CSV table of C-alpha atoms in Angstrom, one decimal:
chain,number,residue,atom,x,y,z
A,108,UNK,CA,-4.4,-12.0,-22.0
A,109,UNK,CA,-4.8,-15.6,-22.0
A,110,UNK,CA,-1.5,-16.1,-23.5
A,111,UNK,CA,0.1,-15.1,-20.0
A,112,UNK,CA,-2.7,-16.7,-17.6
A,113,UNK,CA,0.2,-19.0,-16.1
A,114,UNK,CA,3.1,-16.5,-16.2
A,115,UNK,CA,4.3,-14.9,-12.6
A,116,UNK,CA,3.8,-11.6,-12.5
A,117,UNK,CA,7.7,-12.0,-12.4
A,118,UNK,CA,8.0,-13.5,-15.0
A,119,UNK,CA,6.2,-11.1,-16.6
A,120,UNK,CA,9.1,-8.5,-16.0
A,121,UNK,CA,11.8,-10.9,-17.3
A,122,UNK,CA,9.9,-11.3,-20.6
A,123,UNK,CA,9.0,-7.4,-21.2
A,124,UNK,CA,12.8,-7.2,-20.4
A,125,UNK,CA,13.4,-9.5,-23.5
A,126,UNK,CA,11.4,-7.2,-25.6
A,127,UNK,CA,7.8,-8.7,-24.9
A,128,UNK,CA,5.3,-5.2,-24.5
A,129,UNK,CA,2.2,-7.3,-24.1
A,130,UNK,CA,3.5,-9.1,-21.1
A,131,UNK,CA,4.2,-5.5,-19.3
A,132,UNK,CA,0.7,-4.3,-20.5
A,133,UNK,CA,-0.5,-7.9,-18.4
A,134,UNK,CA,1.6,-6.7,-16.0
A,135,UNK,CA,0.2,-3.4,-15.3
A,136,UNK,CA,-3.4,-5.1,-15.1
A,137,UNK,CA,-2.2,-7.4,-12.4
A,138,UNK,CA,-0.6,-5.0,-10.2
A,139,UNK,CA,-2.3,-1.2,-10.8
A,140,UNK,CA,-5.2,-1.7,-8.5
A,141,UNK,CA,-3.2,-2.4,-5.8
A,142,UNK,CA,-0.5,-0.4,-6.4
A,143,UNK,CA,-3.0,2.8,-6.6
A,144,UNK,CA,-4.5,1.9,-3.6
A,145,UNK,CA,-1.3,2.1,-1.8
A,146,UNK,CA,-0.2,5.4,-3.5
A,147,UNK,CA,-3.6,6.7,-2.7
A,148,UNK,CA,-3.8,5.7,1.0
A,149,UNK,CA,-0.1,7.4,1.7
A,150,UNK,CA,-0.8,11.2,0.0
A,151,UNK,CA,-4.9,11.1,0.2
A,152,UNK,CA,-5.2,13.2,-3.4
A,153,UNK,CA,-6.7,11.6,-6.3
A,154,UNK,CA,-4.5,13.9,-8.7
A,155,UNK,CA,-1.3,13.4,-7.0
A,156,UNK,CA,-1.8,9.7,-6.8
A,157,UNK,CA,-2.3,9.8,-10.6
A,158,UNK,CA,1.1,11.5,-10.7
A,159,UNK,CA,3.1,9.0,-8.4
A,160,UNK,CA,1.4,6.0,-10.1
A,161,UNK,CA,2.4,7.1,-13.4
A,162,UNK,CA,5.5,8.2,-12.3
A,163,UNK,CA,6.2,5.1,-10.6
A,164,UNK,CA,5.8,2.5,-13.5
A,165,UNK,CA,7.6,5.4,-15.4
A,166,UNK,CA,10.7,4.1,-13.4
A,167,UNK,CA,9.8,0.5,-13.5
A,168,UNK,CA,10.0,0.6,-17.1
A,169,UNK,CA,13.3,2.5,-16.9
A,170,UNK,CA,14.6,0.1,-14.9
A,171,UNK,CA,13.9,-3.0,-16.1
A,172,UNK,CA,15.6,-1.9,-19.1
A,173,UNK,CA,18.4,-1.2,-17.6
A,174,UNK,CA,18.6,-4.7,-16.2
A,175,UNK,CA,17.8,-3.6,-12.3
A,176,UNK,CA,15.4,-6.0,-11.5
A,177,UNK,CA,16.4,-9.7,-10.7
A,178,UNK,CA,13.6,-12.3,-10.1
A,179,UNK,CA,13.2,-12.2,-6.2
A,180,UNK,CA,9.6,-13.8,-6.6
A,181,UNK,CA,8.6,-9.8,-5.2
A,182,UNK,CA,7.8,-7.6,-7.8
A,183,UNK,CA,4.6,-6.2,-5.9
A,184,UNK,CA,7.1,-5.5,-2.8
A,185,UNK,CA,9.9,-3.9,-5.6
A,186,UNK,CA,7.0,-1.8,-7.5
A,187,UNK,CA,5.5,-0.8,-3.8
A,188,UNK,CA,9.6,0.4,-3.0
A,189,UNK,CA,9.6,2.4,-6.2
A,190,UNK,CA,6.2,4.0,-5.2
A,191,UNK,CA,7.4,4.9,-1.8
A,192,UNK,CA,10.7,6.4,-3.4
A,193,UNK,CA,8.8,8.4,-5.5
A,194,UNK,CA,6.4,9.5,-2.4
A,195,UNK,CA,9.2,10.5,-0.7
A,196,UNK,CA,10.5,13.0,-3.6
A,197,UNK,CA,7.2,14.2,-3.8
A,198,UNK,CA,7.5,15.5,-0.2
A,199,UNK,CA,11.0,16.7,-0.4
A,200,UNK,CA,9.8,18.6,-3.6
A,201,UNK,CA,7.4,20.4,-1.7
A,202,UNK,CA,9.3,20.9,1.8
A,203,UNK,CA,6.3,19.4,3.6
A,204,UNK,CA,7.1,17.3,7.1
A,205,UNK,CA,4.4,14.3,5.4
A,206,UNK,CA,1.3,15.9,6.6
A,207,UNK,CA,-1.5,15.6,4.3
A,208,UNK,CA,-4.4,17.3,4.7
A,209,UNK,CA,-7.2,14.9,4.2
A,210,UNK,CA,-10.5,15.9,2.6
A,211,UNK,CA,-13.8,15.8,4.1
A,212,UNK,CA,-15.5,13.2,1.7
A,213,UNK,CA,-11.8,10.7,1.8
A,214,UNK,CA,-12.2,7.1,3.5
A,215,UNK,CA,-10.7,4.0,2.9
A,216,UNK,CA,-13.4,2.0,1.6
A,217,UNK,CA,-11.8,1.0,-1.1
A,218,UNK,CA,-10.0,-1.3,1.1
A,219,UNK,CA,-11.6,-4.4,1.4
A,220,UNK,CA,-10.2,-5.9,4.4
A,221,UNK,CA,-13.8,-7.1,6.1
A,222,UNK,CA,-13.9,-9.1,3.2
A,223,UNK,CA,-11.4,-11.6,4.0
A,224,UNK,CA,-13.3,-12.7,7.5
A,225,UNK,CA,-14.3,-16.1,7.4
A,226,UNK,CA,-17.3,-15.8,9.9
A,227,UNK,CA,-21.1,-16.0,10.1
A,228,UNK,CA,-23.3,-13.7,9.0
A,229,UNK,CA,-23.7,-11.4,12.5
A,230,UNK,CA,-19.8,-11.8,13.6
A,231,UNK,CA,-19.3,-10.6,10.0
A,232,UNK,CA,-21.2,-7.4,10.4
A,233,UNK,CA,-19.2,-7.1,13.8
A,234,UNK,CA,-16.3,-7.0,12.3
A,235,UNK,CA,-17.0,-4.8,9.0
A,236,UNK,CA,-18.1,-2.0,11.5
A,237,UNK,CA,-15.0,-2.6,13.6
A,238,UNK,CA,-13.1,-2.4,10.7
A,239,UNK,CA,-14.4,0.7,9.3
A,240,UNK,CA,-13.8,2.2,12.8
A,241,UNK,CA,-9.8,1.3,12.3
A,242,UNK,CA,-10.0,2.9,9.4
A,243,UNK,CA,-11.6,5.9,10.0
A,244,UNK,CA,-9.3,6.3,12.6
A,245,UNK,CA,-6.2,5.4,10.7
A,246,UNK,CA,-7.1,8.6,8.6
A,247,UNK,CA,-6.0,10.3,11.9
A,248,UNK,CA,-2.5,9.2,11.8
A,249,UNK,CA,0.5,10.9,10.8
A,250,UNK,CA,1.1,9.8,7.2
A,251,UNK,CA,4.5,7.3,8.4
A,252,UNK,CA,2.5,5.9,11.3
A,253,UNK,CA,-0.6,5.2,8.3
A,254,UNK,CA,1.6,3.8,5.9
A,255,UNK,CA,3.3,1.3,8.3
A,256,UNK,CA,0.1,0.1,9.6
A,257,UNK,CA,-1.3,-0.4,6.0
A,258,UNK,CA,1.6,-2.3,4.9
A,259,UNK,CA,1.9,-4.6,7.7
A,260,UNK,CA,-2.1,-5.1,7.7
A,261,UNK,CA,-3.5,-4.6,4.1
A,262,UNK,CA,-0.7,-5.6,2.1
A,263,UNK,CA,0.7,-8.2,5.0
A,264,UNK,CA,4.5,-7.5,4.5
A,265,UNK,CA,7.0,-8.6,7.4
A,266,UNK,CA,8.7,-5.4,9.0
A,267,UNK,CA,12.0,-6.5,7.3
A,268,UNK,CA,10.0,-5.7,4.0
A,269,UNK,CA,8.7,-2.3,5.6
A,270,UNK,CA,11.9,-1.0,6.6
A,271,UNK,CA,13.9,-2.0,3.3
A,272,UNK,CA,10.4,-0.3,0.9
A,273,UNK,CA,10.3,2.8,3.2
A,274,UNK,CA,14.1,3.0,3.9
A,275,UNK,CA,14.3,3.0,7.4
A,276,UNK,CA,15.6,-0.2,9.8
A,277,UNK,CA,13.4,-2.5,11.3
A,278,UNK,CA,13.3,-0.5,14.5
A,279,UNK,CA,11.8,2.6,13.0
A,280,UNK,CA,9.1,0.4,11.1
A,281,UNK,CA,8.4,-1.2,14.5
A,282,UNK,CA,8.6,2.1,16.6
A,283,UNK,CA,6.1,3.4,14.0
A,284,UNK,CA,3.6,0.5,14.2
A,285,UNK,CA,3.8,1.0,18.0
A,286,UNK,CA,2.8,4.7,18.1
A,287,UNK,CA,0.1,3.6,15.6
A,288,UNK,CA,-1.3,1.0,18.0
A,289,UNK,CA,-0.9,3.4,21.0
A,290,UNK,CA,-2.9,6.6,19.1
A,291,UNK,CA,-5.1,3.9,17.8
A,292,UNK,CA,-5.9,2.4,21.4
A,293,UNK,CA,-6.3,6.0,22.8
A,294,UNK,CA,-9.0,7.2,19.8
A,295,UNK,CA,-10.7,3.7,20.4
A,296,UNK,CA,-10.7,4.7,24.5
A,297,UNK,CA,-12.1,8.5,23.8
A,298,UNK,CA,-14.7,7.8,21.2
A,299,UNK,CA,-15.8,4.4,23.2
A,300,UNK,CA,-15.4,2.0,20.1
A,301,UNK,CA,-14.3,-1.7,21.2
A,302,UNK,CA,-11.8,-3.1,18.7
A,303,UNK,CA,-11.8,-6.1,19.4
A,304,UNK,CA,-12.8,-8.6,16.4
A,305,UNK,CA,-15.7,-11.3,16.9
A,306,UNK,CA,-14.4,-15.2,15.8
């Protein structure tokens, strides 16, 4: 909506707060796509990542009507924190230890990291198949080792933001991120892929 083409996505929030509905409908626009993918990387079902992503903005509405948001410039990192609540519950619900099956016909190409690499044409190509290798292999990971590595890579939040949208300290986030590496390094070693990225 025009009208809110130079409004934050904070300030945004503030305004559906004051009673403005259009300006969380702009809101939702700005932030679903890569709030889903998130959702959608962590549990790997279409369905269920329907259900947290509803659920999720179900409690964002709650509350920022009840005045629990304050403008910290981070309302991607607060709505992220709510999803990964909910993700959480979701688990407990169902007395799983956060492994996901994955299904056969999943990847992550809707993640569009290769995109960002500022390089000619061939290093370019190097780097969308190294990419898509990480990937493929990230789909290997335990679920806490995947999310980790997705947050620090794909949505580039510090591990200070990890820990405090996942719940854990800083340590944990880091201890995760270094098991990912390691069972990343070791898939790259079996299956003979070099990860290294062309400049």
């Amino acid at each position: 909506m025009k009208q809110f083409e130079s409004l934050t996505d904070e300030q945004l929030a503030l305004l559906y707060v004051e009673g403005n509905n259009k300006a969380f409908d702009e809101l939702l626009v700005r932030t679903q796509e890569q709030l889903f993918t998130y959702i959608m990387f962590v549990v790997r079902d279409h369905d269920l990542a329907d259900d947290i992503f509803q659920e999720t903005f179900v409690k964002a509405i709650v509350w920022l009507q009840e005045g629990r948001y304050t403008n910290s410039g981070k309302i991607m990192f607060w709505l992220t924190r709510i999803a990964h609540n909910v993700i959480m519950d979701t688990y407990r619900q169902v007395r799983t230890e956060h492994v996901v099956d994955l299904p056969d016909d999943n990847n992550l190409s809707n993640l569009k990291g290769a995109e960002v690499l500022d390089t000619w044409r061939e290093s370019q190509l190097v780097n969308e198949q190294v990419l898509n290798d990480v990937k493929k292999m990230m789909e290997a990971l335990p679920a806490t080792q995947r999310e980790v590595v997705y947050m620090r890579f794909f949505q580039e939040l510090s591990f200070k933001e990890i820990a405090e949208a996942t719940g854990v300290s800083i340590n944990t986030a880091l201890g995760r991120m270094r098991y990912a590496m390691i069972n990343l390094r070791k898939m790259a070693k079996v299956h003979n892929i070099e990860l290294a990225l062309t400049c």
